[in-house]
Coordinates of C-alpha atoms and ligand atoms in Angstrom, one line a residue:
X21 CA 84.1 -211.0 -41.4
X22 CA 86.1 -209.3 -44.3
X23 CA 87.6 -206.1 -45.1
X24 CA 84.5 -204.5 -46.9
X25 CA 82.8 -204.9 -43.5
X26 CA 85.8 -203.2 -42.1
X27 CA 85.7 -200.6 -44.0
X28 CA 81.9 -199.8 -43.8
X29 CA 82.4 -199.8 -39.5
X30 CA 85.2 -197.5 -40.1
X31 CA 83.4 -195.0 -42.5
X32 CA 80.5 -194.7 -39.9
X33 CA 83.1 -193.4 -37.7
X34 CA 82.7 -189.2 -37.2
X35 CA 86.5 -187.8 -37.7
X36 CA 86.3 -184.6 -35.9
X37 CA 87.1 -183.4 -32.6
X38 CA 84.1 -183.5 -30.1
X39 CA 84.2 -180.2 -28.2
X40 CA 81.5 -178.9 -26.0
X41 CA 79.5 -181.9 -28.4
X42 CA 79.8 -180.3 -31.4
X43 CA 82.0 -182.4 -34.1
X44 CA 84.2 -179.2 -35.4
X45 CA 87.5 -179.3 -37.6
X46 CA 90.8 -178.7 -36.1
X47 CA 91.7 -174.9 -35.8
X48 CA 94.2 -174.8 -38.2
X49 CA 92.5 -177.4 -40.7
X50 CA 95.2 -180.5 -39.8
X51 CA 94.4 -184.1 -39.7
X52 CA 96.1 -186.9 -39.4
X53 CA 96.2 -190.4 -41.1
X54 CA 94.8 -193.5 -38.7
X55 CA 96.5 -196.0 -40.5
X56 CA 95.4 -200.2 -41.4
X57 CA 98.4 -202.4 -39.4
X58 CA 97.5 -205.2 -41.5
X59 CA 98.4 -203.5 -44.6
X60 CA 100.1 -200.2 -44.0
X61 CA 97.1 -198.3 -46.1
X62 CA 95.2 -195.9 -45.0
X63 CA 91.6 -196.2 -42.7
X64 CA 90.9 -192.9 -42.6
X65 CA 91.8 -189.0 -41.7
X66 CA 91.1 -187.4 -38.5
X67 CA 91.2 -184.1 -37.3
X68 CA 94.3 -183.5 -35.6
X69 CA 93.4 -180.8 -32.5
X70 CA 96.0 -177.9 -31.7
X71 CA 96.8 -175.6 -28.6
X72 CA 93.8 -173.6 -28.9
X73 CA 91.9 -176.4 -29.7
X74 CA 92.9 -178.0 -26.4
X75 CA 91.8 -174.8 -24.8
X76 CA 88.3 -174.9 -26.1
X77 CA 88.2 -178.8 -24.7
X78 CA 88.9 -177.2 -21.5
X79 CA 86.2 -173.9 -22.0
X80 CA 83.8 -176.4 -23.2
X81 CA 84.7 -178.8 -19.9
X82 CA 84.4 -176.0 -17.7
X83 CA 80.9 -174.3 -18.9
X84 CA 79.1 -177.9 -18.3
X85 CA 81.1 -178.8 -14.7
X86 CA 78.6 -176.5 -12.9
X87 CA 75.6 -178.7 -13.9
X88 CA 77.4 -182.0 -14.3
X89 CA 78.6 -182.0 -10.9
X90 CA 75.0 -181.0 -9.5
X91 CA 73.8 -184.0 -11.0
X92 CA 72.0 -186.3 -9.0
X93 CA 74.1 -189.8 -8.8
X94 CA 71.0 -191.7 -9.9
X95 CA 71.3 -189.5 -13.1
X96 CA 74.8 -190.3 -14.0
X97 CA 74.4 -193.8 -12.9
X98 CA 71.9 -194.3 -15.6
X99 CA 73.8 -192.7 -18.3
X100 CA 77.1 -195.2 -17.3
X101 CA 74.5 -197.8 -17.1
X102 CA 73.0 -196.5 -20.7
X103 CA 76.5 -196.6 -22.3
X104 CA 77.5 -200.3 -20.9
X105 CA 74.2 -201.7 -22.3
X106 CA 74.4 -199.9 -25.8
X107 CA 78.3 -201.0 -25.5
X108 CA 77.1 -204.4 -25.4
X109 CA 74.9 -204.2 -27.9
X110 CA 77.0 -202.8 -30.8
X111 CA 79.9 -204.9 -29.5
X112 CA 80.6 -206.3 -32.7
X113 CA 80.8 -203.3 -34.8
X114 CA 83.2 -201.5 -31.8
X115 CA 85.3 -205.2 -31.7
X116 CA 85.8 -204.6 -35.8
X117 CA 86.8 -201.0 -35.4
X118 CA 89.4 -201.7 -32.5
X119 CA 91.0 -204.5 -34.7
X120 CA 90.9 -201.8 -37.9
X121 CA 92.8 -199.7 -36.1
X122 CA 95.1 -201.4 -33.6
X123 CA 95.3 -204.4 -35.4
X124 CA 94.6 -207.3 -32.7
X125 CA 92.6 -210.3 -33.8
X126 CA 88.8 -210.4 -33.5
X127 CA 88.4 -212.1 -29.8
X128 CA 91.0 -210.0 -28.4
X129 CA 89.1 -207.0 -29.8
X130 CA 85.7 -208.6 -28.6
X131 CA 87.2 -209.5 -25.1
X132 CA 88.4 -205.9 -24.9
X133 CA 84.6 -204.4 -25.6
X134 CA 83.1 -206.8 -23.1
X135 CA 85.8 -205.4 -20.5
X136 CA 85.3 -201.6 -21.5
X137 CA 81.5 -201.9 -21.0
X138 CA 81.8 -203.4 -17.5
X139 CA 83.8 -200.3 -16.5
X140 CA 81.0 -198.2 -17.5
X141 CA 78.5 -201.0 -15.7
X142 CA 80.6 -201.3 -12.5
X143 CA 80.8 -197.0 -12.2
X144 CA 76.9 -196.8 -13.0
X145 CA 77.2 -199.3 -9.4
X146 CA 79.8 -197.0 -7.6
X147 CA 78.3 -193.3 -8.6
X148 CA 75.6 -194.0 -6.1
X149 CA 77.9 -195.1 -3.5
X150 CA 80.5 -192.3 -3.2
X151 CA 80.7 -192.4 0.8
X152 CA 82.0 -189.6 3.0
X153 CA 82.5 -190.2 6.7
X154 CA 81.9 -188.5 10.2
X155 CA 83.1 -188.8 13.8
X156 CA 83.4 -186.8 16.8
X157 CA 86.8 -184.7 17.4
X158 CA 89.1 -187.3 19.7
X159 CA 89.1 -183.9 22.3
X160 CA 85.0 -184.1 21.9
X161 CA 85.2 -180.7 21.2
X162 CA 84.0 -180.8 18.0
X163 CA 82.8 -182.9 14.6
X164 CA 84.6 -184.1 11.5
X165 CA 83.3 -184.3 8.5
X166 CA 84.4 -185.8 5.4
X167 CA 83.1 -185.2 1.9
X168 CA 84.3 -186.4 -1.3
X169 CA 83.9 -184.0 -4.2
X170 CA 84.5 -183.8 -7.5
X171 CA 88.2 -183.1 -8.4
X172 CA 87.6 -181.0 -11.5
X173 CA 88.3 -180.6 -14.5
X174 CA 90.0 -184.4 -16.1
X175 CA 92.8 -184.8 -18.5
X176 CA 92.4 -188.2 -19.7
X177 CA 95.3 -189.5 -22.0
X178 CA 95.2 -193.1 -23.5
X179 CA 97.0 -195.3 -25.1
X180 CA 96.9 -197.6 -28.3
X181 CA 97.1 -201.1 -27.2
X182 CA 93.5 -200.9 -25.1
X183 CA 92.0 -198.1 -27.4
X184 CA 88.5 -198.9 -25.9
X185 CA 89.2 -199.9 -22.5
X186 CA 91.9 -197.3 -21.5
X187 CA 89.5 -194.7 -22.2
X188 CA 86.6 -196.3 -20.4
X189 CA 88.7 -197.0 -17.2
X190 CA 88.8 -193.4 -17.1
X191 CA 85.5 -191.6 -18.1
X192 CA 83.4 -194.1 -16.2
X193 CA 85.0 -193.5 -12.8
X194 CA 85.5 -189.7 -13.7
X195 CA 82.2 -189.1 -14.7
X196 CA 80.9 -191.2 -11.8
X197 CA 82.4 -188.9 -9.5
X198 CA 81.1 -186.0 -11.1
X199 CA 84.1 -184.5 -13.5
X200 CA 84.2 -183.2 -16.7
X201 CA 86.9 -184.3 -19.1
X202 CA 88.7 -183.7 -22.3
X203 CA 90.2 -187.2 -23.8
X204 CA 93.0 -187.0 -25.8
X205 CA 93.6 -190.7 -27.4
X206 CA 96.5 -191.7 -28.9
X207 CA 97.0 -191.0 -32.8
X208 CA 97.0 -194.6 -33.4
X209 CA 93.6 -195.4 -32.2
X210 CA 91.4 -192.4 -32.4
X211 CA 88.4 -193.9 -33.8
X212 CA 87.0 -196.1 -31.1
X213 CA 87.4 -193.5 -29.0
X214 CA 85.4 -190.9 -31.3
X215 CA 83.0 -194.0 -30.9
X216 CA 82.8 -194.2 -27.6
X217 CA 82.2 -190.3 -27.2
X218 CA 79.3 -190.9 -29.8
X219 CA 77.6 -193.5 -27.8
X220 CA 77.6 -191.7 -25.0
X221 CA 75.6 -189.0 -26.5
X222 CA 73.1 -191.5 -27.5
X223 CA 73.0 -192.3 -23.7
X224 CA 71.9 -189.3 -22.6
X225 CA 75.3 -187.5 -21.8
X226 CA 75.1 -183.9 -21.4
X227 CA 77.4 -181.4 -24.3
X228 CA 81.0 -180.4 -23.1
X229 CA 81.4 -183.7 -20.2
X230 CA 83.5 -185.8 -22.4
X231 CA 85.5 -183.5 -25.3
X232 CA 87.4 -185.5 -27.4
X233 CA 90.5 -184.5 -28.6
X234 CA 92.6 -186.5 -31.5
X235 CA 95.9 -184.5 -31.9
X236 CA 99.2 -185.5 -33.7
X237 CA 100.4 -182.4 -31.7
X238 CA 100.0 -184.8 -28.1
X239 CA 103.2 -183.1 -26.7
X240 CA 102.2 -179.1 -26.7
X241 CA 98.3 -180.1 -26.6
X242 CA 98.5 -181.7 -23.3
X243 CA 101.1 -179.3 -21.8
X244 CA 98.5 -176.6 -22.8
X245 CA 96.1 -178.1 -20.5
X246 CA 97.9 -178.6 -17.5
X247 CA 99.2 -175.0 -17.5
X248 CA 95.9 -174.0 -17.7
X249 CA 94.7 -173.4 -13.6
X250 CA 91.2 -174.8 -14.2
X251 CA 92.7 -178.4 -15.1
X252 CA 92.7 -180.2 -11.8
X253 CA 93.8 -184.2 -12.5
X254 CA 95.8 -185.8 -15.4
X255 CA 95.0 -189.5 -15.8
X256 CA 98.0 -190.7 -17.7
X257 CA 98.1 -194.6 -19.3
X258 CA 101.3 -194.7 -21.5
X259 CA 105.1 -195.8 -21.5
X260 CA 107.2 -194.7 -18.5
X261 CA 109.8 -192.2 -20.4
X262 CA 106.3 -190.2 -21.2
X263 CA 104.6 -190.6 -18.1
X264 CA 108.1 -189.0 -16.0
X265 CA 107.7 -186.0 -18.6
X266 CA 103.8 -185.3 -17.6
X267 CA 104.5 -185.8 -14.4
X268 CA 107.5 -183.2 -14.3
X269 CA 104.6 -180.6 -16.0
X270 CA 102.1 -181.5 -13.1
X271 CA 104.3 -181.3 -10.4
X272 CA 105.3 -177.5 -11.5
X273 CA 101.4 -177.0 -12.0
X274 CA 100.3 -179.1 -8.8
X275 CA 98.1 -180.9 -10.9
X276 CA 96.5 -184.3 -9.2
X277 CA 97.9 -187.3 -11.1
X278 CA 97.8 -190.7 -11.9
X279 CA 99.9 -192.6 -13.7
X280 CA 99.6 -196.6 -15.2
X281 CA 102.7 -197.0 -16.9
X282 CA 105.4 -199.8 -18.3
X283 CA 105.2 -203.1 -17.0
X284 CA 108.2 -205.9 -17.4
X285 CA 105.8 -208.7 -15.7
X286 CA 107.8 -212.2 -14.5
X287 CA 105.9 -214.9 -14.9
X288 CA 107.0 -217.9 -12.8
X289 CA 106.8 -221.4 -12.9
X290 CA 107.7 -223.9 -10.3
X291 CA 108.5 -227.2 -10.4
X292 CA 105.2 -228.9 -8.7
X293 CA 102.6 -226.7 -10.8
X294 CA 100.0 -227.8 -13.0
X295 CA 101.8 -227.7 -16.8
X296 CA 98.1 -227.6 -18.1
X297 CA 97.0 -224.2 -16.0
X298 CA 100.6 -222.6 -16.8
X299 CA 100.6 -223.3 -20.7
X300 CA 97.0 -221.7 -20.3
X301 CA 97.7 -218.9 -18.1
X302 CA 101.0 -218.1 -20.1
X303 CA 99.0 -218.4 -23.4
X304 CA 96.8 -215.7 -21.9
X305 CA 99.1 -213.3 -19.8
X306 CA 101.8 -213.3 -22.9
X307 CA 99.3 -213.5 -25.7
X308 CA 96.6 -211.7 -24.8
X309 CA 96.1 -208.2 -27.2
X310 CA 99.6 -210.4 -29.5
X311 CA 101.7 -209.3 -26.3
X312 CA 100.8 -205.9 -26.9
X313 CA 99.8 -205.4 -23.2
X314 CA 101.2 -203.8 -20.2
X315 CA 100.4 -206.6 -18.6
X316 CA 102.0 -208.8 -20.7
X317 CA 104.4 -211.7 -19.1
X318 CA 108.1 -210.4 -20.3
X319 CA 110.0 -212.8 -18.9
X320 CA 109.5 -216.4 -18.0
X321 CA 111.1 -217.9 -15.1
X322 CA 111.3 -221.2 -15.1
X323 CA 112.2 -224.0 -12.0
X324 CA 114.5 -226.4 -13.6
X325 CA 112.8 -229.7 -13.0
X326 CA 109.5 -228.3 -15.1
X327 CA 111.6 -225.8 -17.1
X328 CA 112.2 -228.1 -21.2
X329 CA 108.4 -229.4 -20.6
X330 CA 107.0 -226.0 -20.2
X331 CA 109.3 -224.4 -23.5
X332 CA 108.3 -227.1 -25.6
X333 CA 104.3 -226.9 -24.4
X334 CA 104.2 -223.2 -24.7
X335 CA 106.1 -223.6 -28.3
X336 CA 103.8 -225.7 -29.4
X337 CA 100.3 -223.3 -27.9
X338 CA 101.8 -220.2 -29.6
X339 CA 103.1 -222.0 -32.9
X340 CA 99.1 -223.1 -33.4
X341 CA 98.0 -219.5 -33.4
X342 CA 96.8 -218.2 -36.6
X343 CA 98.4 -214.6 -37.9
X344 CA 96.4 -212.5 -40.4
X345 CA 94.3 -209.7 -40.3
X346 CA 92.6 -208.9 -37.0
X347 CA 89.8 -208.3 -38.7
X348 CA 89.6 -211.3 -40.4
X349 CA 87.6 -214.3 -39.0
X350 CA 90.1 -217.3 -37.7
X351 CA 92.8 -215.0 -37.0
X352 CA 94.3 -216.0 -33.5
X353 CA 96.9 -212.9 -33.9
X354 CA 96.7 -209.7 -35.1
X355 CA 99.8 -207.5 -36.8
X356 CA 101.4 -205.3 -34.6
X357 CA 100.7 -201.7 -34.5
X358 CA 103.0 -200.1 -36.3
X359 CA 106.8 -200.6 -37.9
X360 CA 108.2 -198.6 -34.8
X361 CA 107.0 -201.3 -32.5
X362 CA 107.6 -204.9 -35.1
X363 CA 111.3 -203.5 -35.8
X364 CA 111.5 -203.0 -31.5
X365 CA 110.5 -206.3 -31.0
X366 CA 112.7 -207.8 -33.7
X367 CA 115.4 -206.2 -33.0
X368 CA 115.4 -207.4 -29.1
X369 CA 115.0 -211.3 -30.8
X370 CA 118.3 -210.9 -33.0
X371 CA 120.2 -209.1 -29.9
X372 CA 119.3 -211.5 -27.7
X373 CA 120.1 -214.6 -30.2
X374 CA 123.1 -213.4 -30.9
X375 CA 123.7 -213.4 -27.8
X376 CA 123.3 -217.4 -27.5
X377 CA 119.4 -217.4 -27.2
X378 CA 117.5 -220.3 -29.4
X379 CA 114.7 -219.7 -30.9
X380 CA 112.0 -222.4 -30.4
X381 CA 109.6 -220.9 -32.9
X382 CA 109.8 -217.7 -34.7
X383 CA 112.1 -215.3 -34.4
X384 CA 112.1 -213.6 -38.3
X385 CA 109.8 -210.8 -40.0
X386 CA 107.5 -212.6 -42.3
X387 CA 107.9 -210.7 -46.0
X388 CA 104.6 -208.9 -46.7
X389 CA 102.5 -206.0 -46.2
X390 CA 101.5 -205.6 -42.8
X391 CA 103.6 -205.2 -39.2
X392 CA 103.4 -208.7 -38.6
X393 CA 105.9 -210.3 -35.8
X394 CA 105.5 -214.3 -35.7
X395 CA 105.1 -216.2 -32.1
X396 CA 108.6 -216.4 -30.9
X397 CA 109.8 -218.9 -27.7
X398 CA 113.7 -218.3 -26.9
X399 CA 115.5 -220.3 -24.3
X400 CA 119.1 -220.5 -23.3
X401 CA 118.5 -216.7 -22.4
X402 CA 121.1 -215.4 -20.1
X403 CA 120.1 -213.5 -17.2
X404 CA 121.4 -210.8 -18.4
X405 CA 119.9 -210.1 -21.8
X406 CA 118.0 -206.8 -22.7
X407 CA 115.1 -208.5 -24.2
X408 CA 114.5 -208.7 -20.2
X409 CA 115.2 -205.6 -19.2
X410 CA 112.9 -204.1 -22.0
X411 CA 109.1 -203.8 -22.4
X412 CA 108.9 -206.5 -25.5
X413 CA 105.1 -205.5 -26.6
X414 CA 105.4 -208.3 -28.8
X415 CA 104.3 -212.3 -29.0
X416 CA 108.4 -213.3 -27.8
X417 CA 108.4 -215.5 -24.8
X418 CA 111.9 -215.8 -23.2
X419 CA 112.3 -218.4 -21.2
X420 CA 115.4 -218.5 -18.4
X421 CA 115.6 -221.1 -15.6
X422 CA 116.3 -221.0 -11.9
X423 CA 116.7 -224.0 -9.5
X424 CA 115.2 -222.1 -5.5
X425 CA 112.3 -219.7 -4.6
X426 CA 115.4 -217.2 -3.2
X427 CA 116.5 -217.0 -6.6
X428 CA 113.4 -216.7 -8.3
X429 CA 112.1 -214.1 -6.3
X430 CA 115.3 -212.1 -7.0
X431 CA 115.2 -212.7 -10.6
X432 CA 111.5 -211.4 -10.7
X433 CA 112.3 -208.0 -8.8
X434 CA 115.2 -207.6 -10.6
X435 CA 113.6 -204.5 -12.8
X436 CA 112.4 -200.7 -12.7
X437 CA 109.2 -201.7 -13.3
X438 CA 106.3 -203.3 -10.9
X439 CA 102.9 -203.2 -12.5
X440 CA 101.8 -207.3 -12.4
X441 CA 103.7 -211.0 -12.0
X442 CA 102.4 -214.2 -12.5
X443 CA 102.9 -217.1 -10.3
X444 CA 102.7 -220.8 -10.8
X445 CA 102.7 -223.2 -8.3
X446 CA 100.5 -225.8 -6.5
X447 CA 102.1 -225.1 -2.7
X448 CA 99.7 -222.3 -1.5
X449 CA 102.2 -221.1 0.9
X450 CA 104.9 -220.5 -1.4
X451 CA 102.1 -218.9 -3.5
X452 CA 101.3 -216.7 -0.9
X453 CA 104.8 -216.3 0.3
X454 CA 106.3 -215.0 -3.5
X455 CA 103.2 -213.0 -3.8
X456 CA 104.3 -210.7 -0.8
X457 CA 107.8 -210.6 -1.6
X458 CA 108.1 -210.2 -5.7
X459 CA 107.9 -205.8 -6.3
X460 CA 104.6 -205.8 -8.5
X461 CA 101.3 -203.7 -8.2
X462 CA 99.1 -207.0 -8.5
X463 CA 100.3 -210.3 -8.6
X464 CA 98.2 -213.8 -10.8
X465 CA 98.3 -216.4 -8.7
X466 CA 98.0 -219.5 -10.7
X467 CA 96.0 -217.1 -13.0
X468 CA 97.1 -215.1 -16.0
X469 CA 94.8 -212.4 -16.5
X470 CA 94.2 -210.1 -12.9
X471 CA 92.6 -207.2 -15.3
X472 CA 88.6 -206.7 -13.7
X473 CA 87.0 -203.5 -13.4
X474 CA 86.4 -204.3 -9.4
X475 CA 89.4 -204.1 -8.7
X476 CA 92.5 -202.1 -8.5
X477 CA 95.3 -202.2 -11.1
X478 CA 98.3 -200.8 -10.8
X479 CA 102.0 -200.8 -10.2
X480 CA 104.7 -199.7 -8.1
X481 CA 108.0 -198.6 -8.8
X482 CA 108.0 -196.5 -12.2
X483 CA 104.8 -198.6 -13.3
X484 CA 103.3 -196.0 -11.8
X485 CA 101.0 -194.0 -9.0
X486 CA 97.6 -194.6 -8.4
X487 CA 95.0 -197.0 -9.1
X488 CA 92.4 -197.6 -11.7
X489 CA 89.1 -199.6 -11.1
X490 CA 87.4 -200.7 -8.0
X491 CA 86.9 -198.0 -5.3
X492 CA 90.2 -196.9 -5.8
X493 CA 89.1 -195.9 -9.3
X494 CA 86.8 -193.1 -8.4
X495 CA 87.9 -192.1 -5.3
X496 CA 91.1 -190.8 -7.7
X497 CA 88.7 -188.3 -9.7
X498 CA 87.2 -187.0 -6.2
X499 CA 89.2 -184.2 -3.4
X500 CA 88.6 -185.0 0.1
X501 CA 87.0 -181.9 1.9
X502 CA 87.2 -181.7 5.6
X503 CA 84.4 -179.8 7.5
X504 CA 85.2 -179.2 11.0
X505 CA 81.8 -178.1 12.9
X506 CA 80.0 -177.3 16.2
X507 CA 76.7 -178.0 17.0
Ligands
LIG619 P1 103.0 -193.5 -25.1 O1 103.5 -193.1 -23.8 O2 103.8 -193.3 -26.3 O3 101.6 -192.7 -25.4 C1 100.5 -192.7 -24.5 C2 99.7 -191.5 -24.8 O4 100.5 -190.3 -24.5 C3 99.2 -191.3 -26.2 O5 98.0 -190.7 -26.2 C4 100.3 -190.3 -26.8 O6 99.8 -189.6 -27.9 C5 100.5 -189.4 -25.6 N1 101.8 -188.8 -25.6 C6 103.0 -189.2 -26.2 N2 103.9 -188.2 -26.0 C7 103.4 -187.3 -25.2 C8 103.9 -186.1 -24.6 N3 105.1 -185.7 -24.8 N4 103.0 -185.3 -23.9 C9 101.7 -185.7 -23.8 N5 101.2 -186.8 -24.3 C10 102.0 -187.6 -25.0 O7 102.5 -195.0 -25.0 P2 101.8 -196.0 -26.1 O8 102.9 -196.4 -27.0 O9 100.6 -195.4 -26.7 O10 101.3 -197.2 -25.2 C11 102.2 -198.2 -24.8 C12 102.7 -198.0 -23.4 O11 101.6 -197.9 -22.5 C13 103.4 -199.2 -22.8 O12 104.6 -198.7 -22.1 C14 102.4 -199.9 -21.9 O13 103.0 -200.6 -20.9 C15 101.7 -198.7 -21.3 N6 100.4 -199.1 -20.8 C16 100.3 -199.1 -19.5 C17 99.1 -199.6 -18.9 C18 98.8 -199.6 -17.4 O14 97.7 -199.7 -17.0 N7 99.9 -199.5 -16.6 C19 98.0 -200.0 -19.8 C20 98.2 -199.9 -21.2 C21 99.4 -199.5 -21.7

């Protein structure tokens, strides 16, 4: 793999807005510039969609929700099914374009295809299964009924670090359920999703279900949409601070919502777990996507008996990675996305070791072209420290120690945030016990990656409302309808 490969995917790429499935230039002629993380240069310029723009998403999104919904299940099954296979089958080319782009290295980008497709395979599953329910009045005077339906028109908004999956944990359950959608990806990463909407034309999906619509403009764009009465659910996957603005707009237009936000996952370690399964599942839940994941392990509590051992293990596993271009074969860890986010994450590393931190490994910006952070392990952390009370998005693992569970447990749920943890320990009770008590949508036990389209994810406290995949994942794009009847 080299850049001239690169840059052939990318060219192949269409660069305009998707409306109603015709490619067509923004109204006012505007694009934007998706730019190379490893070098700063330019990939390409695409279309950047405005107000009226977003309004013609929603014409076009209207004019084919009649049909759409009338679909038999069978129907859109197969076109899910369609897109997962043809997903599969040009997964290289897609893993290429989603390192271009966001910058992670090649088997994160691969691992994120594989994981996109099998939304689209698991909602070709669940479109046939979309179950109502019906029982007899407890007075016997009557039946209920219960149908799900479609909820409408879909806002779908996405965000750079899963360019490719975000979207698909989205449109696959939305279309399941018989929506019609405008996706508005972030400005970072528009390109695999212009990809996506291109493949699944190829698999048979009718004009105006999926409009796709790039905009540097994402503020006045989406607001457009959810003032506009025939927009019925906003599916939101971003930071926090954005999500409580989009909320605030859909609570005025009682717009259906859900919301995966900001995670600040604890990932701990207790004295009698395996070292071998941690270093693995730490290398995975902080590494995965260079850190760049909502998911990502923040901050690493650590039982004091286990707690040099582990820092020196998990130095050593994230010192052997190899940084470079994503897109470049051997590279273990992408650049970051932009400057924005490597002078974030470097400037929580100097806060905190000025503070009295040590860095293990890392800890400097490399000189260079590119928005490369290095793999950092800091100890001596105080409990206090904003590196753990902020989203890092970056390959830093700081480590702090505790000596009991009480303390631990505290430690973890000591945040806004609730999205994942992680939990290390060979004592299946205490497992159990710290998996019911730590705040956190979904917790790892002895595992570092929970992410699988069967089931839910999500979070609690401001990580969010709602969950994506599993049953859960459609049944968020359908109304319940209630039919109460005599016969
Ligand atoms: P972001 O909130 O800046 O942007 C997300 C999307 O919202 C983008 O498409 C962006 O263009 C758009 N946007 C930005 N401002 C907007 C506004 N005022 N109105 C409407 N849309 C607007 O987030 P990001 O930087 O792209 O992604 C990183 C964040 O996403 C992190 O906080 C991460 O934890 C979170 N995330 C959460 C999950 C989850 O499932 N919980 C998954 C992935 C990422």
């Amino acid at each position: 793999m080299n850049a001239t490969r690169m840059q052939k995917v990318v060219a192949g790429i269409p660069t305009r807005l998707i409306i109603g499935g015709e490619h067509r230039e923004a109204g006012d002629g505007a694009t934007f510039e998706v730019l190379d993380p490893a070098t700063g240069s330019s990939l390409a310029r695409v279309a950047s969609g405005t107000v009226d723009d977003a309004i013609a998403c929603v014409d076009a999104a209207e004019s084919a929700a009649p049909d759409w919904a009338a679909t038999a299940p069978r129907q859109r099954s197969d076109i899910l099914r369609r897109t997962y296979e043809l997903m599969v089958e040009r997964a290289e080319d897609l893993a290429v374009l989603i390192s271009a782009e966001n910058g992670k290295a090649l088997p994160d980008a691969r691992g994120e295809v594989l994981y996109s497709a099998e939304f689209f395979r698991w909602y070709a599953e669940e479109a046939v299964r979309v179950r109502g329910e019906i029982q007899t009045a407890p007075a016997g005077t009557n039946k209920i009924i219960v149908l799900r339906q479609p909820v409408g028109i879909a806002v779908l908004v996405t965000p750079w670090n899963f360019p490719a999956a975000m979207a698909a944990r989205k449109i696959a359950p939305a279309l399941a359920a018989g929506c019609t959608t405008v996706l508005k990806p972030a400005g970072e990463t528009p390109l695999t999703a212009l990809a996506i909407a291109e493949l699944m034309v190829e698999a048979g999906l009718p004009a105006g279900v999926l409009n796709v619509l790039p905009s540097r403009q994402s503020g006045p764009v989406v607001a457009a949409m959810l003032a506009d009465p025939r927009v019925r659910k906003l599916s939101f996957t971003g930071s926090t601070e954005v999500g409580r603005t989009l909320l605030n707009l859909a609570n005025e237009h009682i717009v259906n919502s859900s919301m995966e936000l900001g995670g600040n996952a604890p990932f701990l370690v207790f004295d009698d777990a395996d070292l071998d399964a941690a270093i693995a599942g730490a290398m995975v839940a902080k590494m995965r996507n260079g850190g760049e994941a909502c998911t990502a392990a923040n901050r690493f509590f650590v039982q004091k008996g286990i707690a040099d051992r582990f820092a020196v293990r998990l130095a050593e596993a994230m010192g052997g990675l190899r940084m470079g271009p994503g897109y470049v074969e051997g590279t273990t860890l992408g650049p970051l996305v932009n400057a924005k986010t490597r002078d974030k994450v470097a400037g929580l590393v100097e806060d905190a070791v000025r503070a009295g931190a040590r860095a293990r490994i890392g800890g400097t910006v490399p000189d260079g072209a590119g928005y490369y952070y290095p793999p950092t392990v800091l100890t001596e952390v105080t409990a206090d420290a904003g590196i753990l009370r902020t989203e890092i998005f970056g390959p830093v693992a700081p480590i702090v120690t505790f000596a009991t569970e009480a303390e631990a447990v505290e430690l973890a749920n000591q945040t806004e945030y609730g999205l994942v943890s992680y939990v290390y320990t060979a004592d299946l009770g205490r497992g159990l016990r710290v998996s019911e008590a730590i705040e956190a949508g979904m917790v790892g036990l002895n595992r570092g990656l929970v992410s699988d389209p069967a089931a839910p994810f999500g979070g609690v406290k401001e990580s969010g409302l709602g969950r994506e995949g599993g049953v859960e994942g459609l049944l968020a794009f359908t109304e319940t309808k209630y039919i109460a009847v005599d016969w």
